[in-house]
């Protein structure tokens, strides 16, 4: 089984992301769980404020994704089926709790021809599971794990030890090495045991490196240096001997992937339980590294599984047919990189639809990063994925 390490960005920003609808200026026109109108009155544009709220704001509506999205031309047999035909274990997606009230979305998420795996995007993180020391909350994670189990989809656990989305008590505490070791062990043991037997893999340690390949100066590294990684992996293995353990955040070759390569080598040399490495892959259309396959291969050569764990490929909005065609090529190339290396077991996109992507809230003016648009219509990127697996 695998535990994987991951790191995330948290910020909120305004981004234009028009969604078709007929609401008046300033009215809500979208957001997680929104079931009202999604078309804005003439002269206003449905604008994403955050994941839960979009409103009609004065502006030009000439750039809606649906208007520029020429759609998929493939007769779909499904992305999971395409992945399996290519010898992979799964094609999966991240999901989150707020959108579980969106019936069309849940139907697509539960379509096992498309998705053989799901990853909770937020509800297993430290702030969500242990907001107060020693008090654990699993309700949101349970909802998503139960959905995956019911659908017979593999569920990836995300994530145990990460510098981001930590509760204040942990991040602001002054810890000795012994205290923090116990905190990591207690958290990992309790969370992993709770879902033991139900998950395929855990992202145990997430995003331990800075871009330049140096260790991220997280609370964990400050107190324990690199020791925290093996501590977490060992606790995870003891709590669920069968789950695969991952560590990640790399894309192409470079300083960060060299840092990760050395880490995995060291972990294996010291007998720490590491089963896999995640290629995170939050990529930019037109700038996808050409060395992803070589990077996957170097980890495969160390004897670990590799997975693409958080794939999305963003662009500057508005999406145009030309940009969507470039994005199709980008998706095809990333998928091909996984297809070509046997040890690459599967691919997870970081949610299904542009409606729920994290990108616009963190990178203002960018988005349209996923294979389905805001209206759950397949984009050319979908065909790119199918072609990549072919
Ligand atoms: O998708 C997640 C988003 O909803 C959260 O707001 C964000 C907060 O940190 O985390 C996102 O997921 C991150 C993942 O857990 C780790 N890698 C980076 C992802 C994007 O920030």
mmCIF file of C-alpha atoms and ligand atoms in Angstrom:
data_model
loop_
_atom_site.group_PDB
_atom_site.id
_atom_site.type_symbol
_atom_site.label_atom_id
_atom_site.label_comp_id
_atom_site.label_asym_id
_atom_site.label_seq_id
_atom_site.Cartn_x
_atom_site.Cartn_y
_atom_site.Cartn_z
ATOM 1 C CA UNK A 1 0.000 0.000 0.000
ATOM 2 C CA UNK A 2 1.169 3.553 -0.492
ATOM 3 C CA UNK A 3 1.301 6.783 1.434
ATOM 4 C CA UNK A 4 2.036 9.877 -0.561
ATOM 5 C CA UNK A 5 3.158 13.370 0.469
ATOM 6 C CA UNK A 6 1.378 16.404 -0.944
ATOM 7 C CA UNK A 7 1.353 20.211 -0.567
ATOM 8 C CA UNK A 8 -1.331 22.655 -1.627
ATOM 9 C CA UNK A 9 -1.808 26.331 -2.171
ATOM 10 C CA UNK A 10 -4.644 28.088 -0.427
ATOM 11 C CA UNK A 11 -5.791 31.454 -1.581
ATOM 12 C CA UNK A 12 -8.898 33.096 -2.922
ATOM 13 C CA UNK A 13 -9.017 35.418 -5.870
ATOM 14 C CA UNK A 14 -11.510 36.658 -8.404
ATOM 15 C CA UNK A 15 -11.369 35.083 -11.789
ATOM 16 C CA UNK A 16 -13.632 35.410 -14.774
ATOM 17 C CA UNK A 17 -15.081 32.077 -15.677
ATOM 18 C CA UNK A 18 -18.356 32.544 -17.482
ATOM 19 C CA UNK A 19 -21.076 29.944 -17.096
ATOM 20 C CA UNK A 20 -24.236 30.052 -19.224
ATOM 21 C CA UNK A 21 -27.382 31.249 -17.249
ATOM 22 C CA UNK A 22 -30.234 33.908 -16.951
ATOM 23 C CA UNK A 23 -29.758 35.701 -13.644
ATOM 24 C CA UNK A 24 -29.775 39.464 -13.093
ATOM 25 C CA UNK A 25 -26.665 41.502 -12.322
ATOM 26 C CA UNK A 26 -25.172 40.521 -8.911
ATOM 27 C CA UNK A 27 -27.376 37.405 -8.593
ATOM 28 C CA UNK A 28 -25.777 34.067 -7.805
ATOM 29 C CA UNK A 29 -25.266 31.961 -10.908
ATOM 30 C CA UNK A 30 -23.138 29.074 -9.707
ATOM 31 C CA UNK A 31 -20.997 27.489 -7.055
ATOM 32 C CA UNK A 32 -20.793 24.111 -5.357
ATOM 33 C CA UNK A 33 -24.277 22.905 -4.523
ATOM 34 C CA UNK A 34 -25.991 25.713 -6.501
ATOM 35 C CA UNK A 35 -29.074 24.402 -8.268
ATOM 36 C CA UNK A 36 -30.538 27.733 -9.473
ATOM 37 C CA UNK A 37 -30.092 29.502 -12.801
ATOM 38 C CA UNK A 38 -26.662 29.636 -14.334
ATOM 39 C CA UNK A 39 -27.232 31.998 -17.295
ATOM 40 C CA UNK A 40 -26.565 35.698 -16.687
ATOM 41 C CA UNK A 41 -28.625 38.556 -18.182
ATOM 42 C CA UNK A 42 -27.213 40.211 -21.309
ATOM 43 C CA UNK A 43 -24.289 42.446 -20.494
ATOM 44 C CA UNK A 44 -23.287 40.482 -17.389
ATOM 45 C CA UNK A 45 -21.036 37.482 -17.021
ATOM 46 C CA UNK A 46 -21.193 34.646 -14.503
ATOM 47 C CA UNK A 47 -18.004 35.175 -12.549
ATOM 48 C CA UNK A 48 -16.414 32.689 -10.175
ATOM 49 C CA UNK A 49 -15.870 34.322 -6.783
ATOM 50 C CA UNK A 50 -14.859 31.103 -5.105
ATOM 51 C CA UNK A 51 -15.620 27.425 -5.314
ATOM 52 C CA UNK A 52 -18.996 27.938 -3.618
ATOM 53 C CA UNK A 53 -20.174 31.192 -5.164
ATOM 54 C CA UNK A 54 -20.354 32.676 -8.629
ATOM 55 C CA UNK A 55 -22.303 35.835 -9.449
ATOM 56 C CA UNK A 56 -23.399 37.815 -12.525
ATOM 57 C CA UNK A 57 -21.067 40.756 -12.970
ATOM 58 C CA UNK A 58 -21.216 43.431 -15.698
ATOM 59 C CA UNK A 59 -18.916 42.599 -18.595
ATOM 60 C CA UNK A 60 -18.847 40.935 -21.939
ATOM 61 C CA UNK A 61 -20.003 37.392 -22.275
ATOM 62 C CA UNK A 62 -18.206 36.742 -25.527
ATOM 63 C CA UNK A 63 -15.807 34.265 -24.024
ATOM 64 C CA UNK A 64 -17.873 31.556 -22.402
ATOM 65 C CA UNK A 65 -16.137 28.227 -22.338
ATOM 66 C CA UNK A 66 -19.140 26.542 -23.873
ATOM 67 C CA UNK A 67 -19.133 29.014 -26.762
ATOM 68 C CA UNK A 68 -15.493 28.280 -27.507
ATOM 69 C CA UNK A 69 -15.461 24.643 -26.558
ATOM 70 C CA UNK A 70 -15.756 22.651 -29.756
ATOM 71 C CA UNK A 71 -16.223 19.563 -27.618
ATOM 72 C CA UNK A 72 -14.958 16.038 -27.871
ATOM 73 C CA UNK A 73 -15.277 14.141 -31.125
ATOM 74 C CA UNK A 74 -14.599 10.701 -29.678
ATOM 75 C CA UNK A 75 -17.299 8.122 -29.205
ATOM 76 C CA UNK A 76 -16.613 7.549 -25.536
ATOM 77 C CA UNK A 77 -15.812 4.174 -24.191
ATOM 78 C CA UNK A 78 -14.610 5.960 -21.084
ATOM 79 C CA UNK A 79 -11.276 7.067 -19.680
ATOM 80 C CA UNK A 80 -11.068 4.253 -17.124
ATOM 81 C CA UNK A 81 -11.615 1.745 -19.906
ATOM 82 C CA UNK A 82 -8.965 3.449 -22.032
ATOM 83 C CA UNK A 83 -6.518 3.354 -19.104
ATOM 84 C CA UNK A 84 -7.165 -0.308 -18.410
ATOM 85 C CA UNK A 85 -6.680 -1.178 -22.091
ATOM 86 C CA UNK A 86 -3.306 0.550 -21.848
ATOM 87 C CA UNK A 87 -2.358 -1.733 -18.937
ATOM 88 C CA UNK A 88 -3.002 0.807 -16.186
ATOM 89 C CA UNK A 89 -4.853 0.192 -12.953
ATOM 90 C CA UNK A 90 -7.025 3.267 -12.956
ATOM 91 C CA UNK A 91 -7.995 6.628 -14.332
ATOM 92 C CA UNK A 92 -9.257 8.702 -11.422
ATOM 93 C CA UNK A 93 -10.277 12.118 -10.223
ATOM 94 C CA UNK A 94 -10.189 14.251 -7.125
ATOM 95 C CA UNK A 95 -13.518 15.219 -5.647
ATOM 96 C CA UNK A 96 -14.753 17.132 -2.632
ATOM 97 C CA UNK A 97 -17.734 17.273 -0.301
ATOM 98 C CA UNK A 98 -19.475 20.522 -1.348
ATOM 99 C CA UNK A 99 -20.233 19.261 -4.865
ATOM 100 C CA UNK A 100 -21.816 16.009 -3.753
ATOM 101 C CA UNK A 101 -25.221 17.729 -4.013
ATOM 102 C CA UNK A 102 -24.720 18.318 -7.754
ATOM 103 C CA UNK A 103 -26.513 15.310 -9.204
ATOM 104 C CA UNK A 104 -25.160 15.548 -12.728
ATOM 105 C CA UNK A 105 -21.648 15.808 -11.332
ATOM 106 C CA UNK A 106 -22.099 12.864 -8.967
ATOM 107 C CA UNK A 107 -23.491 10.752 -11.810
ATOM 108 C CA UNK A 108 -20.367 11.455 -13.856
ATOM 109 C CA UNK A 109 -18.066 10.920 -10.861
ATOM 110 C CA UNK A 110 -19.718 7.558 -10.252
ATOM 111 C CA UNK A 111 -19.470 6.446 -13.888
ATOM 112 C CA UNK A 112 -16.937 3.661 -13.633
ATOM 113 C CA UNK A 113 -16.301 3.637 -17.384
ATOM 114 C CA UNK A 114 -14.757 7.075 -16.846
ATOM 115 C CA UNK A 115 -13.339 6.848 -13.312
ATOM 116 C CA UNK A 116 -11.891 3.831 -11.582
ATOM 117 C CA UNK A 117 -10.560 5.825 -8.650
ATOM 118 C CA UNK A 118 -11.364 8.878 -6.540
ATOM 119 C CA UNK A 119 -9.238 11.037 -4.229
ATOM 120 C CA UNK A 120 -10.811 13.312 -1.586
ATOM 121 C CA UNK A 121 -9.333 16.745 -2.361
ATOM 122 C CA UNK A 122 -9.549 18.210 1.132
ATOM 123 C CA UNK A 123 -11.471 16.135 3.644
ATOM 124 C CA UNK A 124 -8.621 13.891 4.820
ATOM 125 C CA UNK A 125 -6.133 16.687 5.438
ATOM 126 C CA UNK A 126 -4.826 17.421 8.918
ATOM 127 C CA UNK A 127 -6.998 20.512 9.517
ATOM 128 C CA UNK A 128 -10.049 18.480 8.515
ATOM 129 C CA UNK A 129 -9.298 15.315 10.484
ATOM 130 C CA UNK A 130 -7.634 16.564 13.687
ATOM 131 C CA UNK A 131 -8.692 20.203 14.136
ATOM 132 C CA UNK A 132 -8.026 19.909 17.882
ATOM 133 C CA UNK A 133 -5.225 17.743 19.203
ATOM 134 C CA UNK A 134 -6.491 14.245 19.848
ATOM 135 C CA UNK A 135 -10.013 14.966 18.552
ATOM 136 C CA UNK A 136 -10.632 13.409 15.173
ATOM 137 C CA UNK A 137 -13.415 14.110 12.683
ATOM 138 C CA UNK A 138 -13.911 11.718 9.803
ATOM 139 C CA UNK A 139 -17.422 12.550 8.604
ATOM 140 C CA UNK A 140 -16.534 14.277 5.325
ATOM 141 C CA UNK A 141 -13.841 11.772 4.488
ATOM 142 C CA UNK A 142 -16.253 8.939 5.269
ATOM 143 C CA UNK A 143 -18.802 10.352 2.814
ATOM 144 C CA UNK A 144 -16.306 10.206 -0.041
ATOM 145 C CA UNK A 145 -14.716 6.899 0.948
ATOM 146 C CA UNK A 146 -18.163 5.320 1.211
ATOM 147 C CA UNK A 147 -19.061 6.649 -2.231
ATOM 148 C CA UNK A 148 -15.919 5.141 -3.733
ATOM 149 C CA UNK A 149 -16.452 1.839 -1.975
ATOM 150 C CA UNK A 150 -20.091 1.751 -3.116
ATOM 151 C CA UNK A 151 -19.027 2.490 -6.698
ATOM 152 C CA UNK A 152 -16.207 -0.092 -6.513
ATOM 153 C CA UNK A 153 -13.668 2.640 -7.243
ATOM 154 C CA UNK A 154 -10.179 2.652 -5.739
ATOM 155 C CA UNK A 155 -9.884 5.399 -3.147
ATOM 156 C CA UNK A 156 -6.589 7.260 -2.707
ATOM 157 C CA UNK A 157 -5.999 8.820 0.698
ATOM 158 C CA UNK A 158 -4.777 12.415 0.559
ATOM 159 C CA UNK A 159 -2.779 13.465 2.606
ATOM 160 C CA UNK A 160 -1.199 12.785 6.032
ATOM 161 C CA UNK A 161 1.838 15.039 6.460
ATOM 162 C CA UNK A 162 1.889 18.230 4.435
ATOM 163 C CA UNK A 163 2.980 21.763 5.248
ATOM 164 C CA UNK A 164 -0.351 23.239 4.204
ATOM 165 C CA UNK A 165 -3.847 23.084 5.704
ATOM 166 C CA UNK A 166 -2.476 22.321 9.159
ATOM 167 C CA UNK A 167 -4.503 23.130 12.274
ATOM 168 C CA UNK A 168 -3.299 26.151 14.263
ATOM 169 C CA UNK A 169 -2.515 24.097 17.366
ATOM 170 C CA UNK A 170 0.062 22.154 15.394
ATOM 171 C CA UNK A 171 1.529 24.880 13.248
ATOM 172 C CA UNK A 172 1.825 27.445 16.026
ATOM 173 C CA UNK A 173 3.077 25.063 18.697
ATOM 174 C CA UNK A 174 6.640 24.946 20.024
ATOM 175 C CA UNK A 175 7.561 21.272 19.804
ATOM 176 C CA UNK A 176 10.529 19.227 20.819
ATOM 177 C CA UNK A 177 11.599 16.488 18.409
ATOM 178 C CA UNK A 178 10.084 13.856 20.705
ATOM 179 C CA UNK A 179 6.775 15.699 20.958
ATOM 180 C CA UNK A 180 6.436 16.250 17.222
ATOM 181 C CA UNK A 181 7.388 12.648 16.501
ATOM 182 C CA UNK A 182 4.550 11.521 18.751
ATOM 183 C CA UNK A 183 2.135 13.986 17.149
ATOM 184 C CA UNK A 184 2.967 12.669 13.660
ATOM 185 C CA UNK A 185 2.715 9.072 14.814
ATOM 186 C CA UNK A 186 -0.591 9.591 16.620
ATOM 187 C CA UNK A 187 -2.147 11.441 13.703
ATOM 188 C CA UNK A 188 -0.933 9.005 11.066
ATOM 189 C CA UNK A 189 -1.877 5.949 13.082
ATOM 190 C CA UNK A 190 -5.372 7.158 13.924
ATOM 191 C CA UNK A 191 -6.245 8.405 10.451
ATOM 192 C CA UNK A 192 -4.803 5.411 8.610
ATOM 193 C CA UNK A 193 -6.471 2.937 10.978
ATOM 194 C CA UNK A 194 -9.801 4.649 10.518
ATOM 195 C CA UNK A 195 -9.822 3.888 6.775
ATOM 196 C CA UNK A 196 -7.681 0.754 6.896
ATOM 197 C CA UNK A 197 -8.757 -1.818 4.330
ATOM 198 C CA UNK A 198 -10.772 0.706 2.331
ATOM 199 C CA UNK A 199 -8.043 2.675 0.558
ATOM 200 C CA UNK A 200 -5.756 1.711 -2.263
ATOM 201 C CA UNK A 201 -2.984 4.148 -1.392
ATOM 202 C CA UNK A 202 -2.089 7.016 0.925
ATOM 203 C CA UNK A 203 -0.217 10.149 0.038
ATOM 204 C CA UNK A 204 1.789 9.984 3.237
ATOM 205 C CA UNK A 205 4.092 12.937 2.795
ATOM 206 C CA UNK A 206 3.137 15.618 0.340
ATOM 207 C CA UNK A 207 5.315 18.233 -1.326
ATOM 208 C CA UNK A 208 8.410 18.016 0.897
ATOM 209 C CA UNK A 209 10.540 20.047 -1.527
ATOM 210 C CA UNK A 210 10.777 23.631 -2.655
ATOM 211 C CA UNK A 211 11.045 24.250 -6.390
ATOM 212 C CA UNK A 212 14.840 24.461 -6.122
ATOM 213 C CA UNK A 213 15.075 20.974 -4.670
ATOM 214 C CA UNK A 214 15.820 22.034 -1.099
ATOM 215 C CA UNK A 215 13.659 20.695 1.692
ATOM 216 C CA UNK A 216 10.642 22.842 2.457
ATOM 217 C CA UNK A 217 11.046 24.593 5.789
ATOM 218 C CA UNK A 218 7.791 23.243 7.214
ATOM 219 C CA UNK A 219 7.119 22.817 10.929
ATOM 220 C CA UNK A 220 8.042 19.160 10.416
ATOM 221 C CA UNK A 221 11.385 19.889 8.775
ATOM 222 C CA UNK A 222 12.221 22.668 11.220
ATOM 223 C CA UNK A 223 11.954 20.310 14.169
ATOM 224 C CA UNK A 224 12.853 16.907 12.739
ATOM 225 C CA UNK A 225 14.808 17.661 9.557
ATOM 226 C CA UNK A 226 14.253 14.857 7.041
ATOM 227 C CA UNK A 227 13.484 12.315 9.780
ATOM 228 C CA UNK A 228 9.788 13.186 9.754
ATOM 229 C CA UNK A 229 9.314 11.459 6.415
ATOM 230 C CA UNK A 230 10.369 7.989 7.528
ATOM 231 C CA UNK A 231 8.517 8.494 10.829
ATOM 232 C CA UNK A 232 5.277 9.077 8.936
ATOM 233 C CA UNK A 233 5.855 6.254 6.465
ATOM 234 C CA UNK A 234 6.604 3.752 9.229
ATOM 235 C CA UNK A 235 3.551 4.746 11.266
ATOM 236 C CA UNK A 236 1.374 4.461 8.184
ATOM 237 C CA UNK A 237 2.671 1.018 7.308
ATOM 238 C CA UNK A 238 2.127 -0.194 10.850
ATOM 239 C CA UNK A 239 -1.441 1.104 10.853
ATOM 240 C CA UNK A 240 -2.399 -0.487 7.540
ATOM 241 C CA UNK A 241 0.151 -2.986 6.270
ATOM 242 C CA UNK A 242 -1.660 -3.297 2.958
ATOM 243 C CA UNK A 243 -2.047 0.273 1.789
ATOM 244 C CA UNK A 244 0.446 1.705 -0.699
ATOM 245 C CA UNK A 245 2.477 4.638 0.556
ATOM 246 C CA UNK A 246 3.346 7.606 -1.673
ATOM 247 C CA UNK A 247 5.416 10.727 -1.432
ATOM 248 C CA UNK A 248 5.301 13.390 -4.088
ATOM 249 C CA UNK A 249 5.300 16.636 -5.980
ATOM 250 C CA UNK A 250 7.436 16.611 -9.066
ATOM 251 C CA UNK A 251 6.703 16.990 -12.766
ATOM 252 C CA UNK A 252 9.588 16.897 -15.209
ATOM 253 C CA UNK A 253 13.295 16.456 -14.543
ATOM 254 C CA UNK A 254 14.929 19.239 -12.525
ATOM 255 C CA UNK A 255 16.217 20.185 -9.088
ATOM 256 C CA UNK A 256 13.017 19.213 -7.324
ATOM 257 C CA UNK A 257 12.817 15.808 -8.955
ATOM 258 C CA UNK A 258 16.507 15.234 -8.187
ATOM 259 C CA UNK A 259 15.760 16.038 -4.533
ATOM 260 C CA UNK A 260 12.913 13.553 -4.587
ATOM 261 C CA UNK A 261 15.015 10.958 -6.357
ATOM 262 C CA UNK A 262 17.691 11.156 -3.653
ATOM 263 C CA UNK A 263 15.055 11.039 -0.933
ATOM 264 C CA UNK A 264 13.434 7.887 -2.327
ATOM 265 C CA UNK A 265 16.837 6.268 -2.731
ATOM 266 C CA UNK A 266 17.697 7.073 0.896
ATOM 267 C CA UNK A 267 14.348 5.889 2.186
ATOM 268 C CA UNK A 268 14.751 2.593 0.391
ATOM 269 C CA UNK A 269 18.334 2.249 1.621
ATOM 270 C CA UNK A 270 17.170 2.644 5.217
ATOM 271 C CA UNK A 271 14.289 0.223 4.720
ATOM 272 C CA UNK A 272 11.563 2.837 5.140
ATOM 273 C CA UNK A 273 8.298 1.720 3.560
ATOM 274 C CA UNK A 274 7.808 3.705 0.390
ATOM 275 C CA UNK A 275 5.816 2.143 -2.426
ATOM 276 C CA UNK A 276 5.252 4.973 -4.809
ATOM 277 C CA UNK A 277 5.961 8.473 -5.961
ATOM 278 C CA UNK A 278 3.374 10.933 -7.209
ATOM 279 C CA UNK A 279 3.923 13.130 -10.193
ATOM 280 C CA UNK A 280 1.664 15.960 -9.170
ATOM 281 C CA UNK A 281 1.305 17.637 -12.572
ATOM 282 C CA UNK A 282 -0.441 20.963 -12.080
ATOM 283 C CA UNK A 283 0.724 22.080 -15.512
ATOM 284 C CA UNK A 284 0.448 25.057 -17.849
ATOM 285 C CA UNK A 285 -0.834 24.531 -21.363
ATOM 286 C CA UNK A 286 1.884 25.075 -23.929
ATOM 287 C CA UNK A 287 4.627 24.640 -21.289
ATOM 288 C CA UNK A 288 4.307 21.007 -20.347
ATOM 289 C CA UNK A 289 7.787 19.625 -19.576
ATOM 290 C CA UNK A 290 9.042 17.223 -22.217
ATOM 291 C CA UNK A 291 10.887 15.190 -19.600
ATOM 292 C CA UNK A 292 7.898 13.780 -17.700
ATOM 293 C CA UNK A 293 8.404 10.303 -19.124
ATOM 294 C CA UNK A 294 12.128 10.352 -18.332
ATOM 295 C CA UNK A 295 11.274 11.472 -14.817
ATOM 296 C CA UNK A 296 8.712 8.697 -14.338
ATOM 297 C CA UNK A 297 11.269 6.239 -15.667
ATOM 298 C CA UNK A 298 13.979 7.247 -13.199
ATOM 299 C CA UNK A 299 11.647 6.543 -10.266
ATOM 300 C CA UNK A 300 10.481 3.302 -11.856
ATOM 301 C CA UNK A 301 14.147 2.303 -12.018
ATOM 302 C CA UNK A 302 14.356 2.763 -8.238
ATOM 303 C CA UNK A 303 11.692 0.102 -7.897
ATOM 304 C CA UNK A 304 8.710 2.195 -6.824
ATOM 305 C CA UNK A 305 5.317 2.669 -8.453
ATOM 306 C CA UNK A 306 4.634 6.030 -9.992
ATOM 307 C CA UNK A 307 1.260 7.714 -10.396
ATOM 308 C CA UNK A 308 0.178 10.993 -11.875
ATOM 309 C CA UNK A 309 -1.701 12.262 -8.868
ATOM 310 C CA UNK A 310 -3.150 15.751 -9.478
ATOM 311 C CA UNK A 311 -3.223 16.401 -13.205
ATOM 312 C CA UNK A 312 -4.666 19.624 -14.553
ATOM 313 C CA UNK A 313 -3.431 21.825 -17.393
ATOM 314 C CA UNK A 314 -4.423 25.461 -17.060
ATOM 315 C CA UNK A 315 -4.574 28.280 -19.600
ATOM 316 C CA UNK A 316 -5.126 32.007 -19.587
ATOM 317 C CA UNK A 317 -8.856 32.687 -19.901
ATOM 318 C CA UNK A 318 -10.847 32.992 -22.028
ATOM 319 C CA UNK A 319 -10.502 29.548 -23.504
ATOM 320 C CA UNK A 320 -10.483 29.646 -27.286
ATOM 321 C CA UNK A 321 -10.680 26.780 -29.755
ATOM 322 C CA UNK A 322 -6.950 27.173 -30.453
ATOM 323 C CA UNK A 323 -6.046 27.040 -26.747
ATOM 324 C CA UNK A 324 -8.276 24.017 -26.231
ATOM 325 C CA UNK A 325 -6.540 22.287 -29.149
ATOM 326 C CA UNK A 326 -3.144 22.965 -27.549
ATOM 327 C CA UNK A 327 -4.483 21.629 -24.262
ATOM 328 C CA UNK A 328 -5.626 18.461 -26.016
ATOM 329 C CA UNK A 329 -2.050 17.892 -27.233
ATOM 330 C CA UNK A 330 -0.723 18.594 -23.730
ATOM 331 C CA UNK A 331 -3.052 16.063 -22.110
ATOM 332 C CA UNK A 332 -2.156 13.500 -24.761
ATOM 333 C CA UNK A 333 1.565 13.941 -24.090
ATOM 334 C CA UNK A 334 1.247 13.622 -20.308
ATOM 335 C CA UNK A 335 -0.915 10.517 -20.588
ATOM 336 C CA UNK A 336 1.476 9.011 -23.120
ATOM 337 C CA UNK A 337 4.351 9.532 -20.671
ATOM 338 C CA UNK A 338 2.485 7.405 -18.110
ATOM 339 C CA UNK A 339 1.382 4.864 -20.684
ATOM 340 C CA UNK A 340 4.948 4.303 -21.866
ATOM 341 C CA UNK A 341 6.318 3.362 -18.433
ATOM 342 C CA UNK A 342 4.960 0.161 -16.961
ATOM 343 C CA UNK A 343 5.473 1.271 -13.345
ATOM 344 C CA UNK A 344 3.126 4.221 -13.869
ATOM 345 C CA UNK A 345 -0.005 2.684 -12.386
ATOM 346 C CA UNK A 346 -2.606 5.351 -12.975
ATOM 347 C CA UNK A 347 -3.598 8.940 -13.498
ATOM 348 C CA UNK A 348 -5.755 11.199 -11.324
ATOM 349 C CA UNK A 349 -7.088 14.497 -12.619
ATOM 350 C CA UNK A 350 -7.565 17.219 -9.990
ATOM 351 C CA UNK A 351 -11.340 17.156 -10.344
ATOM 352 C CA UNK A 352 -13.469 16.521 -13.394
ATOM 353 C CA UNK A 353 -14.914 19.816 -14.491
ATOM 354 C CA UNK A 354 -13.812 23.446 -14.788
ATOM 355 C CA UNK A 355 -16.860 24.214 -12.630
ATOM 356 C CA UNK A 356 -15.046 22.898 -9.559
ATOM 357 C CA UNK A 357 -11.379 23.414 -10.366
ATOM 358 C CA UNK A 358 -9.199 25.098 -7.736
ATOM 359 C CA UNK A 359 -7.253 26.997 -10.407
ATOM 360 C CA UNK A 360 -9.277 30.219 -10.889
ATOM 361 C CA UNK A 361 -9.302 30.970 -7.177
ATOM 362 C CA UNK A 362 -5.536 30.657 -6.868
ATOM 363 C CA UNK A 363 -4.352 31.842 -10.304
ATOM 364 C CA UNK A 364 -6.584 34.794 -11.207
ATOM 365 C CA UNK A 365 -7.427 34.916 -14.906
ATOM 366 C CA UNK A 366 -6.461 31.301 -15.476
ATOM 367 C CA UNK A 367 -8.529 28.155 -15.613
ATOM 368 C CA UNK A 368 -10.282 25.814 -18.054
ATOM 369 C CA UNK A 369 -7.772 23.245 -16.830
ATOM 370 C CA UNK A 370 -9.863 20.069 -16.838
ATOM 371 C CA UNK A 371 -11.260 17.736 -19.516
ATOM 372 C CA UNK A 372 -14.926 18.674 -18.906
ATOM 373 C CA UNK A 373 -16.109 22.290 -19.098
ATOM 374 C CA UNK A 374 -18.386 24.110 -16.585
ATOM 375 C CA UNK A 375 -21.446 22.566 -18.206
ATOM 376 C CA UNK A 376 -19.994 19.067 -17.926
ATOM 377 C CA UNK A 377 -19.428 18.974 -21.670
ATOM 378 C CA UNK A 378 -16.327 17.075 -22.774
ATOM 379 C CA UNK A 379 -13.563 19.257 -24.153
ATOM 380 C CA UNK A 380 -10.961 18.320 -26.788
ATOM 381 C CA UNK A 381 -8.701 17.460 -23.823
ATOM 382 C CA UNK A 382 -10.875 14.402 -23.301
ATOM 383 C CA UNK A 383 -9.901 13.127 -26.747
ATOM 384 C CA UNK A 384 -6.292 13.929 -25.913
ATOM 385 C CA UNK A 385 -6.464 11.591 -22.923
ATOM 386 C CA UNK A 386 -8.041 8.832 -25.000
ATOM 387 C CA UNK A 387 -5.353 9.310 -27.684
ATOM 388 C CA UNK A 388 -2.598 9.263 -25.039
ATOM 389 C CA UNK A 389 -3.733 5.842 -23.804
ATOM 390 C CA UNK A 390 -4.223 4.447 -27.337
HETATM 391 O O1 LIG B 1 -7.874 21.096 -4.437
HETATM 392 C C1 LIG B 1 -7.541 21.595 -3.168
HETATM 393 C C2 LIG B 1 -8.263 22.901 -2.966
HETATM 394 O O2 LIG B 1 -9.652 22.707 -2.948
HETATM 395 C C3 LIG B 1 -7.813 23.533 -1.694
HETATM 396 O O3 LIG B 1 -8.365 24.827 -1.598
HETATM 397 C C4 LIG B 1 -6.306 23.608 -1.643
HETATM 398 C C5 LIG B 1 -5.880 24.171 -0.313
HETATM 399 O O4 LIG B 1 -4.582 24.005 0.007
HETATM 400 O O5 LIG B 1 -5.744 22.318 -1.834
HETATM 401 C C6 LIG B 1 -6.052 21.826 -3.075
HETATM 402 O O6 LIG B 1 -5.357 20.662 -3.407
HETATM 403 C C7 LIG B 1 -3.945 20.715 -3.360
HETATM 404 C C8 LIG B 1 -3.472 19.321 -2.991
HETATM 405 O O7 LIG B 1 -4.036 18.955 -1.783
HETATM 406 C C9 LIG B 1 -1.970 19.259 -2.913
HETATM 407 N N1 LIG B 1 -1.334 19.737 -4.099
HETATM 408 C C10 LIG B 1 -1.769 21.042 -4.572
HETATM 409 C C11 LIG B 1 -3.297 21.098 -4.686
HETATM 410 C C12 LIG B 1 -3.723 22.458 -5.172
HETATM 411 O O8 LIG B 1 -3.419 23.450 -4.254
#
